[in-house]
GROMACS .gro file of N, CA and C in nm:
model
  510
    1MET      N    1   2.516  -1.921 -10.625
    1MET     CA    2   2.454  -2.046 -10.582
    1MET      C    3   2.544  -2.110 -10.477
    2GLY      N    4   2.485  -2.177 -10.383
    2GLY     CA    5   2.559  -2.245 -10.279
    2GLY      C    6   2.524  -2.392 -10.281
    3GLY      N    7   2.553  -2.456 -10.170
    3GLY     CA    8   2.522  -2.598 -10.161
    3GLY      C    9   2.425  -2.625 -10.049
    4ASP      N   10   2.362  -2.742 -10.057
    4ASP     CA   11   2.265  -2.780  -9.954
    4ASP      C   12   2.331  -2.806  -9.820
    5ASP      N   13   2.464  -2.822  -9.818
    5ASP     CA   14   2.532  -2.851  -9.692
    5ASP      C   15   2.584  -2.725  -9.623
    6GLN      N   16   2.558  -2.608  -9.678
    6GLN     CA   17   2.606  -2.482  -9.622
    6GLN      C   18   2.488  -2.394  -9.580
    7VAL      N   19   2.509  -2.314  -9.476
    7VAL     CA   20   2.411  -2.212  -9.438
    7VAL      C   21   2.480  -2.077  -9.445
    8VAL      N   22   2.399  -1.974  -9.462
    8VAL     CA   23   2.448  -1.837  -9.469
    8VAL      C   24   2.439  -1.777  -9.329
    9LEU      N   25   2.553  -1.745  -9.272
    9LEU     CA   26   2.558  -1.681  -9.141
    9LEU      C   27   2.522  -1.534  -9.156
   10VAL      N   28   2.445  -1.483  -9.062
   10VAL     CA   29   2.403  -1.343  -9.064
   10VAL      C   30   2.414  -1.283  -8.924
   11ASN      N   31   2.408  -1.150  -8.921
   11ASN     CA   32   2.398  -1.082  -8.792
   11ASN      C   33   2.250  -1.050  -8.767
   12ALA      N   34   2.222  -0.980  -8.660
   12ALA     CA   35   2.083  -0.951  -8.622
   12ALA      C   36   2.011  -0.864  -8.725
   13ARG      N   37   2.086  -0.795  -8.812
   13ARG     CA   38   2.026  -0.712  -8.917
   13ARG      C   39   2.015  -0.787  -9.050
   14ASP      N   40   2.038  -0.918  -9.047
   14ASP     CA   41   2.031  -1.003  -9.166
   14ASP      C   42   2.139  -0.969  -9.268
   15GLU      N   43   2.252  -0.920  -9.219
   15GLU     CA   44   2.367  -0.894  -9.306
   15GLU      C   45   2.456  -1.017  -9.303
   16VAL      N   46   2.501  -1.060  -9.421
   16VAL     CA   47   2.582  -1.180  -9.433
   16VAL      C   48   2.717  -1.160  -9.365
   17THR      N   49   2.754  -1.259  -9.282
   17THR     CA   50   2.884  -1.255  -9.215
   17THR      C   51   2.972  -1.372  -9.257
   18GLY      N   52   2.918  -1.466  -9.335
   18GLY     CA   53   2.995  -1.580  -9.381
   18GLY      C   54   2.906  -1.698  -9.410
   19THR      N   55   2.968  -1.814  -9.427
   19THR     CA   56   2.895  -1.939  -9.445
   19THR      C   57   2.954  -2.043  -9.350
   20MET      N   58   2.879  -2.148  -9.326
   20MET     CA   59   2.924  -2.255  -9.239
   20MET      C   60   2.854  -2.384  -9.281
   21GLU      N   61   2.920  -2.494  -9.258
   21GLU     CA   62   2.859  -2.624  -9.284
   21GLU      C   63   2.735  -2.635  -9.195
   22LYS      N   64   2.627  -2.685  -9.252
   22LYS     CA   65   2.496  -2.684  -9.186
   22LYS      C   66   2.497  -2.755  -9.050
   23LEU      N   67   2.551  -2.874  -9.043
   23LEU     CA   68   2.551  -2.947  -8.917
   23LEU      C   69   2.634  -2.875  -8.811
   24GLN      N   70   2.748  -2.819  -8.852
   24GLN     CA   71   2.831  -2.743  -8.758
   24GLN      C   72   2.754  -2.622  -8.704
   25ALA      N   73   2.681  -2.553  -8.790
   25ALA     CA   74   2.603  -2.437  -8.746
   25ALA      C   75   2.498  -2.478  -8.644
   26HIS      N   76   2.439  -2.596  -8.663
   26HIS     CA   77   2.338  -2.643  -8.568
   26HIS      C   78   2.401  -2.698  -8.440
   27ARG      N   79   2.524  -2.742  -8.447
   27ARG     CA   80   2.594  -2.784  -8.324
   27ARG      C   81   2.633  -2.662  -8.241
   28GLU      N   82   2.678  -2.557  -8.309
   28GLU     CA   83   2.727  -2.437  -8.240
   28GLU      C   84   2.618  -2.336  -8.209
   29GLY      N   85   2.503  -2.349  -8.271
   29GLY     CA   86   2.396  -2.251  -8.252
   29GLY      C   87   2.426  -2.119  -8.320
   30ALA      N   88   2.497  -2.124  -8.433
   30ALA     CA   89   2.532  -2.003  -8.508
   30ALA      C   90   2.407  -1.945  -8.576
   31LEU      N   91   2.391  -1.813  -8.567
   31LEU     CA   92   2.277  -1.747  -8.631
   31LEU      C   93   2.291  -1.755  -8.783
   32HIS      N   94   2.189  -1.808  -8.847
   32HIS     CA   95   2.192  -1.823  -8.992
   32HIS      C   96   2.054  -1.793  -9.052
   33ARG      N   97   2.055  -1.766  -9.181
   33ARG     CA   98   1.933  -1.729  -9.253
   33ARG      C   99   1.852  -1.853  -9.287
   34ALA      N  100   1.721  -1.840  -9.275
   34ALA     CA  101   1.630  -1.950  -9.306
   34ALA      C  102   1.505  -1.895  -9.374
   35VAL      N  103   1.429  -1.988  -9.430
   35VAL     CA  104   1.303  -1.956  -9.495
   35VAL      C  105   1.200  -2.058  -9.449
   36SER      N  106   1.080  -2.011  -9.418
   36SER     CA  107   0.967  -2.098  -9.386
   36SER      C  108   0.850  -2.059  -9.475
   37VAL      N  109   0.778  -2.160  -9.525
   37VAL     CA  110   0.664  -2.138  -9.613
   37VAL      C  111   0.538  -2.191  -9.545
   38VAL      N  112   0.438  -2.105  -9.536
   38VAL     CA  113   0.307  -2.142  -9.482
   38VAL      C  114   0.209  -2.143  -9.599
   39ILE      N  115   0.139  -2.254  -9.614
   39ILE     CA  116   0.041  -2.267  -9.722
   39ILE      C  117  -0.096  -2.291  -9.660
   40THR      N  118  -0.195  -2.218  -9.710
   40THR     CA  119  -0.334  -2.242  -9.672
   40THR      C  120  -0.414  -2.270  -9.799
   41ASN      N  121  -0.534  -2.324  -9.780
   41ASN     CA  122  -0.622  -2.346  -9.895
   41ASN      C  123  -0.739  -2.249  -9.887
   42ALA      N  124  -0.827  -2.257  -9.985
   42ALA     CA  125  -0.940  -2.164  -9.992
   42ALA      C  126  -1.035  -2.178  -9.874
   43ARG      N  127  -1.032  -2.291  -9.806
   43ARG     CA  128  -1.117  -2.312  -9.688
   43ARG      C  129  -1.051  -2.262  -9.560
   44GLY      N  130  -0.931  -2.206  -9.571
   44GLY     CA  131  -0.862  -2.153  -9.453
   44GLY      C  132  -0.783  -2.257  -9.376
   45GLN      N  133  -0.773  -2.378  -9.429
   45GLN     CA  134  -0.695  -2.482  -9.363
   45GLN      C  135  -0.547  -2.463  -9.395
   46MET      N  136  -0.462  -2.497  -9.298
   46MET     CA  137  -0.318  -2.486  -9.316
   46MET      C  138  -0.261  -2.623  -9.352
   47LEU      N  139  -0.166  -2.623  -9.446
   47LEU     CA  140  -0.097  -2.745  -9.485
   47LEU      C  141   0.017  -2.771  -9.388
   48LEU      N  142   0.013  -2.886  -9.323
   48LEU     CA  143   0.121  -2.928  -9.234
   48LEU      C  144   0.193  -3.046  -9.295
   49GLN      N  145   0.323  -3.052  -9.271
   49GLN     CA  146   0.399  -3.170  -9.309
   49GLN      C  147   0.460  -3.232  -9.184
   50ARG      N  148   0.463  -3.364  -9.183
   50ARG     CA  149   0.538  -3.436  -9.079
   50ARG      C  150   0.677  -3.460  -9.137
   51ARG      N  151   0.777  -3.408  -9.069
   51ARG     CA  152   0.914  -3.421  -9.118
   51ARG      C  153   0.953  -3.569  -9.126
   52ALA      N  154   1.025  -3.602  -9.232
   52ALA     CA  155   1.066  -3.741  -9.255
   52ALA      C  156   1.145  -3.794  -9.136
   53TRP      N  157   1.132  -3.922  -9.111
   53TRP     CA  158   1.198  -3.985  -8.996
   53TRP      C  159   1.349  -3.989  -9.012
   54GLY      N  160   1.399  -3.974  -9.133
   54GLY     CA  161   1.544  -3.976  -9.156
   54GLY      C  162   1.612  -3.840  -9.144
   55LYS      N  163   1.537  -3.735  -9.114
   55LYS     CA  164   1.596  -3.601  -9.101
   55LYS      C  165   1.693  -3.598  -8.983
   56TYR      N  166   1.801  -3.520  -8.994
   56TYR     CA  167   1.902  -3.521  -8.889
   56TYR      C  168   1.860  -3.443  -8.765
   57HIS      N  169   1.757  -3.361  -8.776
   57HIS     CA  170   1.698  -3.304  -8.654
   57HIS      C  171   1.546  -3.293  -8.671
   58SER      N  172   1.478  -3.300  -8.560
   58SER     CA  173   1.332  -3.286  -8.554
   58SER      C  174   1.256  -3.385  -8.642
   59PRO      N  175   1.305  -3.511  -8.654
   59PRO     CA  176   1.231  -3.606  -8.738
   59PRO      C  177   1.095  -3.637  -8.677
   60GLY      N  178   0.996  -3.654  -8.764
   60GLY     CA  179   0.863  -3.694  -8.720
   60GLY      C  180   0.779  -3.583  -8.659
   61LEU      N  181   0.833  -3.462  -8.649
   61LEU     CA  182   0.755  -3.351  -8.594
   61LEU      C  183   0.673  -3.285  -8.704
   62TRP      N  184   0.557  -3.233  -8.666
   62TRP     CA  185   0.473  -3.158  -8.759
   62TRP      C  186   0.527  -3.017  -8.773
   63ALA      N  187   0.525  -2.966  -8.896
   63ALA     CA  188   0.578  -2.833  -8.924
   63ALA      C  189   0.498  -2.771  -9.039
   64ASN      N  190   0.536  -2.650  -9.075
   64ASN     CA  191   0.475  -2.580  -9.188
   64ASN      C  192   0.512  -2.650  -9.319
   65ALA      N  193   0.453  -2.604  -9.429
   65ALA     CA  194   0.463  -2.673  -9.558
   65ALA      C  195   0.606  -2.697  -9.603
   66ALA      N  196   0.696  -2.602  -9.582
   66ALA     CA  197   0.834  -2.618  -9.628
   66ALA      C  198   0.926  -2.524  -9.552
   67CYS      N  199   1.050  -2.567  -9.539
   67CYS     CA  200   1.156  -2.486  -9.476
   67CYS      C  201   1.285  -2.510  -9.551
   68THR      N  202   1.374  -2.412  -9.548
   68THR     CA  203   1.505  -2.430  -9.609
   68THR      C  204   1.601  -2.325  -9.559
   69HIS      N  205   1.724  -2.340  -9.603
   69HIS     CA  206   1.828  -2.240  -9.583
   69HIS      C  207   1.862  -2.186  -9.722
   70PRO      N  208   1.845  -2.057  -9.746
   70PRO     CA  209   1.880  -2.003  -9.878
   70PRO      C  210   2.029  -2.022  -9.908
   71TYR      N  211   2.059  -2.039 -10.034
   71TYR     CA  212   2.198  -2.041 -10.077
   71TYR      C  213   2.257  -1.901 -10.064
   72LEU      N  214   2.388  -1.892 -10.059
   72LEU     CA  215   2.455  -1.763 -10.060
   72LEU      C  216   2.413  -1.689 -10.188
   73ASP      N  217   2.374  -1.565 -10.175
   73ASP     CA  218   2.329  -1.480 -10.287
   73ASP      C  219   2.193  -1.522 -10.345
   74GLU      N  220   2.122  -1.614 -10.281
   74GLU     CA  221   1.988  -1.649 -10.326
   74GLU      C  222   1.886  -1.567 -10.246
   75ASP      N  223   1.796  -1.502 -10.316
   75ASP     CA  224   1.691  -1.425 -10.250
   75ASP      C  225   1.602  -1.520 -10.170
   76PRO      N  226   1.565  -1.484 -10.047
   76PRO     CA  227   1.478  -1.572  -9.969
   76PRO      C  228   1.347  -1.608 -10.040
   77ALA      N  229   1.292  -1.517 -10.119
   77ALA     CA  230   1.168  -1.547 -10.192
   77ALA      C  231   1.189  -1.657 -10.295
   78ILE      N  232   1.304  -1.657 -10.360
   78ILE     CA  233   1.337  -1.762 -10.457
   78ILE      C  234   1.358  -1.895 -10.384
   79ALA      N  235   1.427  -1.889 -10.270
   79ALA     CA  236   1.449  -2.010 -10.190
   79ALA      C  237   1.316  -2.069 -10.144
   80ALA      N  238   1.221  -1.984 -10.108
   80ALA     CA  239   1.090  -2.032 -10.064
   80ALA      C  240   1.019  -2.107 -10.176
   81GLN      N  241   1.020  -2.052 -10.296
   81GLN     CA  242   0.958  -2.119 -10.411
   81GLN      C  243   1.028  -2.251 -10.441
   82ARG      N  244   1.162  -2.247 -10.440
   82ARG     CA  245   1.241  -2.366 -10.469
   82ARG      C  246   1.206  -2.479 -10.373
   83ARG      N  247   1.203  -2.446 -10.246
   83ARG     CA  248   1.183  -2.551 -10.146
   83ARG      C  249   1.038  -2.600 -10.141
   84LEU      N  250   0.942  -2.513 -10.166
   84LEU     CA  251   0.803  -2.558 -10.171
   84LEU      C  252   0.786  -2.663 -10.281
   85TRP      N  253   0.852  -2.641 -10.394
   85TRP     CA  254   0.846  -2.738 -10.504
   85TRP      C  255   0.920  -2.866 -10.466
   86GLN      N  256   1.041  -2.853 -10.410
   86GLN     CA  257   1.121  -2.971 -10.377
   86GLN      C  258   1.056  -3.058 -10.271
   87GLU      N  259   1.003  -2.998 -10.166
   87GLU     CA  260   0.947  -3.075 -10.055
   87GLU      C  261   0.806  -3.124 -10.082
   88MET      N  262   0.721  -3.035 -10.137
   88MET     CA  263   0.578  -3.067 -10.147
   88MET      C  264   0.526  -3.080 -10.290
   89GLY      N  265   0.610  -3.054 -10.390
   89GLY     CA  266   0.564  -3.062 -10.527
   89GLY      C  267   0.456  -2.960 -10.559
   90LEU      N  268   0.463  -2.845 -10.493
   90LEU     CA  269   0.363  -2.740 -10.510
   90LEU      C  270   0.425  -2.613 -10.564
   91ARG      N  271   0.345  -2.541 -10.641
   91ARG     CA  272   0.379  -2.405 -10.683
   91ARG      C  273   0.265  -2.316 -10.637
   92ALA      N  274   0.301  -2.202 -10.582
   92ALA     CA  275   0.201  -2.105 -10.536
   92ALA      C  276   0.265  -1.968 -10.535
   93GLU      N  277   0.183  -1.868 -10.554
   93GLU     CA  278   0.231  -1.731 -10.538
   93GLU      C  279   0.253  -1.708 -10.388
   94LEU      N  280   0.374  -1.666 -10.354
   94LEU     CA  281   0.409  -1.647 -10.213
   94LEU      C  282   0.431  -1.500 -10.184
   95GLU      N  283   0.384  -1.458 -10.069
   95GLU     CA  284   0.402  -1.321 -10.022
   95GLU      C  285   0.480  -1.324  -9.892
   96PRO      N  286   0.571  -1.226  -9.872
   96PRO     CA  287   0.640  -1.220  -9.743
   96PRO      C  288   0.541  -1.190  -9.632
   97LEU      N  289   0.552  -1.262  -9.521
   97LEU     CA  290   0.461  -1.245  -9.409
   97LEU      C  291   0.529  -1.169  -9.295
   98PHE      N  292   0.642  -1.219  -9.250
   98PHE     CA  293   0.722  -1.152  -9.147
   98PHE      C  294   0.858  -1.220  -9.140
   99THR      N  295   0.949  -1.157  -9.069
   99THR     CA  296   1.081  -1.212  -9.040
   99THR      C  297   1.099  -1.210  -8.890
  100PHE      N  298   1.155  -1.317  -8.835
  100PHE     CA  299   1.180  -1.319  -8.691
  100PHE      C  300   1.305  -1.402  -8.663
  101THR      N  301   1.361  -1.379  -8.546
  101THR     CA  302   1.479  -1.452  -8.502
  101THR      C  303   1.442  -1.537  -8.382
  102TYR      N  304   1.490  -1.658  -8.381
  102TYR     CA  305   1.462  -1.746  -8.267
  102TYR      C  306   1.582  -1.838  -8.243
  103ARG      N  307   1.585  -1.892  -8.124
  103ARG     CA  308   1.685  -1.991  -8.085
  103ARG      C  309   1.610  -2.102  -8.011
  104ALA      N  310   1.631  -2.226  -8.053
  104ALA     CA  311   1.561  -2.339  -7.992
  104ALA      C  312   1.657  -2.456  -7.976
  105GLU      N  313   1.651  -2.518  -7.859
  105GLU     CA  314   1.726  -2.641  -7.833
  105GLU      C  315   1.650  -2.755  -7.902
  106LEU      N  316   1.720  -2.832  -7.983
  106LEU     CA  317   1.659  -2.942  -8.056
  106LEU      C  318   1.703  -3.076  -7.997
  107ASP      N  319   1.654  -3.182  -8.057
  107ASP     CA  320   1.700  -3.315  -8.020
  107ASP      C  321   1.846  -3.333  -8.063
  108ARG      N  322   1.908  -3.437  -8.014
  108ARG     CA  323   2.044  -3.475  -8.055
  108ARG      C  324   2.148  -3.368  -8.023
  109GLY      N  325   2.118  -3.281  -7.925
  109GLY     CA  326   2.213  -3.179  -7.882
  109GLY      C  327   2.232  -3.065  -7.981
  110LEU      N  328   2.141  -3.049  -8.075
  110LEU     CA  329   2.154  -2.945  -8.176
  110LEU      C  330   2.076  -2.821  -8.135
  111ILE      N  331   2.116  -2.709  -8.193
  111ILE     CA  332   2.055  -2.579  -8.163
  111ILE      C  333   2.014  -2.515  -8.295
  112GLU      N  334   1.890  -2.475  -8.304
  112GLU     CA  335   1.841  -2.400  -8.421
  112GLU      C  336   1.841  -2.254  -8.382
  113HIS      N  337   1.920  -2.174  -8.451
  113HIS     CA  338   1.929  -2.030  -8.425
  113HIS      C  339   1.918  -1.962  -8.560
  114GLU      N  340   1.799  -1.916  -8.592
  114GLU     CA  341   1.771  -1.870  -8.727
  114GLU      C  342   1.709  -1.731  -8.730
  115LEU      N  343   1.743  -1.660  -8.835
  115LEU     CA  344   1.670  -1.541  -8.876
  115LEU      C  345   1.582  -1.591  -8.991
  116ASP      N  346   1.456  -1.608  -8.963
  116ASP     CA  347   1.364  -1.682  -9.049
  116ASP      C  348   1.273  -1.587  -9.126
  117HIS      N  349   1.280  -1.596  -9.260
  117HIS     CA  350   1.192  -1.521  -9.349
  117HIS      C  351   1.070  -1.609  -9.375
  118VAL      N  352   0.954  -1.565  -9.331
  118VAL     CA  353   0.832  -1.645  -9.343
  118VAL      C  354   0.748  -1.592  -9.459
  119PHE      N  355   0.708  -1.685  -9.547
  119PHE     CA  356   0.626  -1.653  -9.663
  119PHE      C  357   0.495  -1.730  -9.653
  120GLN      N  358   0.392  -1.673  -9.715
  120GLN     CA  359   0.260  -1.737  -9.713
  120GLN      C  360   0.202  -1.740  -9.853
  121GLY      N  361   0.133  -1.851  -9.884
  121GLY     CA  362   0.065  -1.864 -10.012
  121GLY      C  363  -0.063  -1.943  -9.995
  122VAL      N  364  -0.146  -1.939 -10.099
  122VAL     CA  365  -0.274  -2.011 -10.098
  122VAL      C  366  -0.278  -2.101 -10.221
  123THR      N  367  -0.317  -2.225 -10.200
  123THR     CA  368  -0.338  -2.317 -10.312
  123THR      C  369  -0.436  -2.426 -10.270
  124ASP      N  370  -0.506  -2.478 -10.368
  124ASP     CA  371  -0.592  -2.594 -10.345
  124ASP      C  372  -0.537  -2.717 -10.417
  125GLN      N  373  -0.412  -2.707 -10.464
  125GLN     CA  374  -0.348  -2.822 -10.528
  125GLN      C  375  -0.325  -2.933 -10.427
  126ASP      N  376  -0.320  -3.055 -10.476
  126ASP     CA  377  -0.283  -3.168 -10.391
  126ASP      C  378  -0.131  -3.178 -10.385
  127PRO      N  379  -0.073  -3.178 -10.265
  127PRO     CA  380   0.073  -3.191 -10.255
  127PRO      C  381   0.120  -3.326 -10.308
  128ARG      N  382   0.241  -3.325 -10.361
  128ARG     CA  383   0.310  -3.446 -10.404
  128ARG      C  384   0.446  -3.446 -10.334
  129PRO      N  385   0.447  -3.481 -10.205
  129PRO     CA  386   0.568  -3.464 -10.125
  129PRO      C  387   0.681  -3.561 -10.162
  130ASP      N  388   0.802  -3.515 -10.138
  130ASP     CA  389   0.922  -3.596 -10.152
  130ASP      C  390   0.934  -3.681 -10.025
  131PRO      N  391   0.928  -3.814 -10.036
  131PRO     CA  392   0.932  -3.897  -9.916
  131PRO      C  393   1.062  -3.888  -9.837
  132ALA      N  394   1.169  -3.841  -9.899
  132ALA     CA  395   1.294  -3.821  -9.825
  132ALA      C  396   1.284  -3.702  -9.731
  133GLU      N  397   1.190  -3.613  -9.757
  133GLU     CA  398   1.172  -3.492  -9.677
  133GLU      C  399   1.048  -3.496  -9.589
  134VAL      N  400   0.943  -3.562  -9.637
  134VAL     CA  401   0.811  -3.553  -9.575
  134VAL      C  402   0.754  -3.693  -9.552
  135ALA      N  403   0.722  -3.724  -9.426
  135ALA     CA  404   0.664  -3.855  -9.392
  135ALA      C  405   0.514  -3.858  -9.417
  136ALA      N  406   0.448  -3.743  -9.400
  136ALA     CA  407   0.303  -3.734  -9.417
  136ALA      C  408   0.266  -3.587  -9.429
  137PHE      N  409   0.144  -3.562  -9.474
  137PHE     CA  410   0.094  -3.424  -9.475
  137PHE      C  411  -0.054  -3.427  -9.444
  138ARG      N  412  -0.104  -3.311  -9.405
  138ARG     CA  413  -0.248  -3.298  -9.380
  138ARG      C  414  -0.285  -3.151  -9.383
  139TRP      N  415  -0.412  -3.126  -9.411
  139TRP     CA  416  -0.470  -2.992  -9.404
  139TRP      C  417  -0.544  -2.984  -9.272
  140VAL      N  418  -0.526  -2.876  -9.198
  140VAL     CA  419  -0.588  -2.865  -9.065
  140VAL      C  420  -0.648  -2.726  -9.046
  141SER      N  421  -0.764  -2.722  -8.983
  141SER     CA  422  -0.831  -2.594  -8.956
  141SER      C  423  -0.760  -2.523  -8.841
  142PRO      N  424  -0.771  -2.389  -8.836
  142PRO     CA  425  -0.708  -2.315  -8.726
  142PRO      C  426  -0.753  -2.362  -8.588
  143SER      N  427  -0.882  -2.394  -8.571
  143SER     CA  428  -0.930  -2.435  -8.439
  143SER      C  429  -0.871  -2.570  -8.397
  144ILE      N  430  -0.862  -2.662  -8.488
  144ILE     CA  431  -0.802  -2.793  -8.456
  144ILE      C  432  -0.653  -2.777  -8.430
  145LEU      N  433  -0.586  -2.695  -8.510
  145LEU     CA  434  -0.443  -2.672  -8.489
  145LEU      C  435  -0.418  -2.613  -8.350
  146ARG      N  436  -0.495  -2.512  -8.313
  146ARG     CA  437  -0.478  -2.452  -8.179
  146ARG      C  438  -0.495  -2.556  -8.069
  147ALA      N  439  -0.598  -2.639  -8.081
  147ALA     CA  440  -0.624  -2.742  -7.980
  147ALA      C  441  -0.509  -2.842  -7.973
  148GLU      N  442  -0.459  -2.885  -8.087
  148GLU     CA  443  -0.348  -2.981  -8.089
  148GLU      C  444  -0.221  -2.921  -8.033
  149MET      N  445  -0.195  -2.794  -8.064
  149MET     CA  446  -0.074  -2.728  -8.014
  149MET      C  447  -0.079  -2.712  -7.862
  150ARG      N  448  -0.197  -2.686  -7.808
  150ARG     CA  449  -0.212  -2.676  -7.662
  150ARG      C  450  -0.198  -2.813  -7.596
  151ARG      N  451  -0.260  -2.913  -7.657
  151ARG     CA  452  -0.263  -3.047  -7.598
  151ARG      C  453  -0.127  -3.117  -7.606
  152ASP      N  454  -0.057  -3.101  -7.719
  152ASP     CA  455   0.066  -3.178  -7.739
  152ASP      C  456   0.169  -3.097  -7.818
  153PRO      N  457   0.223  -2.991  -7.759
  153PRO     CA  458   0.318  -2.905  -7.832
  153PRO      C  459   0.445  -2.978  -7.875
  154ASP      N  460   0.482  -3.085  -7.807
  154ASP     CA  461   0.604  -3.157  -7.842
  154ASP      C  462   0.594  -3.232  -7.973
  155CYS      N  463   0.475  -3.239  -8.032
  155CYS     CA  464   0.458  -3.302  -8.163
  155CYS      C  465   0.489  -3.207  -8.278
  156PHE      N  466   0.519  -3.081  -8.245
  156PHE     CA  467   0.541  -2.978  -8.346
  156PHE      C  468   0.684  -2.926  -8.340
  157ALA      N  469   0.739  -2.891  -8.456
  157ALA     CA  470   0.871  -2.830  -8.462
  157ALA      C  471   0.866  -2.695  -8.390
  158PRO      N  472   0.971  -2.661  -8.315
  158PRO     CA  473   0.966  -2.538  -8.235
  158PRO      C  474   0.946  -2.412  -8.319
  159TRP      N  475   1.007  -2.405  -8.437
  159TRP     CA  476   0.988  -2.285  -8.520
  159TRP      C  477   0.844  -2.274  -8.566
  160PHE      N  478   0.780  -2.388  -8.594
  160PHE     CA  479   0.641  -2.383  -8.638
  160PHE      C  480   0.549  -2.333  -8.527
  161LEU      N  481   0.573  -2.376  -8.404
  161LEU     CA  482   0.493  -2.325  -8.292
  161LEU      C  483   0.499  -2.173  -8.286
  162MET      N  484   0.620  -2.118  -8.304
  162MET     CA  485   0.637  -1.972  -8.300
  162MET      C  486   0.567  -1.904  -8.417
  163ILE      N  487   0.580  -1.961  -8.535
  163ILE     CA  488   0.515  -1.904  -8.654
  163ILE      C  489   0.364  -1.906  -8.637
  164ALA      N  490   0.309  -2.020  -8.599
  164ALA     CA  491   0.163  -2.033  -8.585
  164ALA      C  492   0.109  -1.937  -8.479
  165ARG      N  493   0.180  -1.924  -8.368
  165ARG     CA  494   0.134  -1.832  -8.264
  165ARG      C  495   0.139  -1.688  -8.313
  166ARG      N  496   0.243  -1.655  -8.385
  166ARG     CA  497   0.254  -1.518  -8.437
  166ARG      C  498   0.145  -1.489  -8.539
  167MET      N  499   0.104  -1.591  -8.613
  167MET     CA  500  -0.004  -1.574  -8.711
  167MET      C  501  -0.141  -1.576  -8.646
  168GLY      N  502  -0.147  -1.610  -8.518
  168GLY     CA  503  -0.275  -1.618  -8.449
  168GLY      C  504  -0.341  -1.754  -8.459
  169ASP      N  505  -0.267  -1.853  -8.513
  169ASP     CA  506  -0.324  -1.987  -8.528
  169ASP      C  507  -0.284  -2.081  -8.416
  170GLY      N  508  -0.203  -2.033  -8.321
  170GLY     CA  509  -0.156  -2.122  -8.216
  170GLY      C  510  -0.203  -2.082  -8.088
   0.00000   0.00000   0.00000
């Protein structure tokens, strides 16, 4: 088990190379392991969360249902379940979707450089989000999401834009 203030550094093959304090990793742009959770409902709508305004990066941007950094020695699938519950108060069966690496310049001079394990699940439960993590949530159809992403991409977290496009929803 690790701490919420640490990230697991990895190489391009997702092999652990160490740990680093989370803010330092985002200042330096160090490649680290991440998890993203995409949730849809039976109607095919995707659950989006607006990141809380107090987040140290990307506050107020729309993103996928949950994101986290796995603890050292924590399986990404376990981290995905943990964070979906912590952020959205949801439980769902999650399946691995894909893994990708990206680097994005963020606000406040920070850099997100992640090897991101993306999981997908389906639920019709009503989210019960943690207000420290989530300012708002909504369910959105693929066609509306595509239109919004084209019209105003700066309203979305950069990793979510990449995930949605890769899924064919952007």
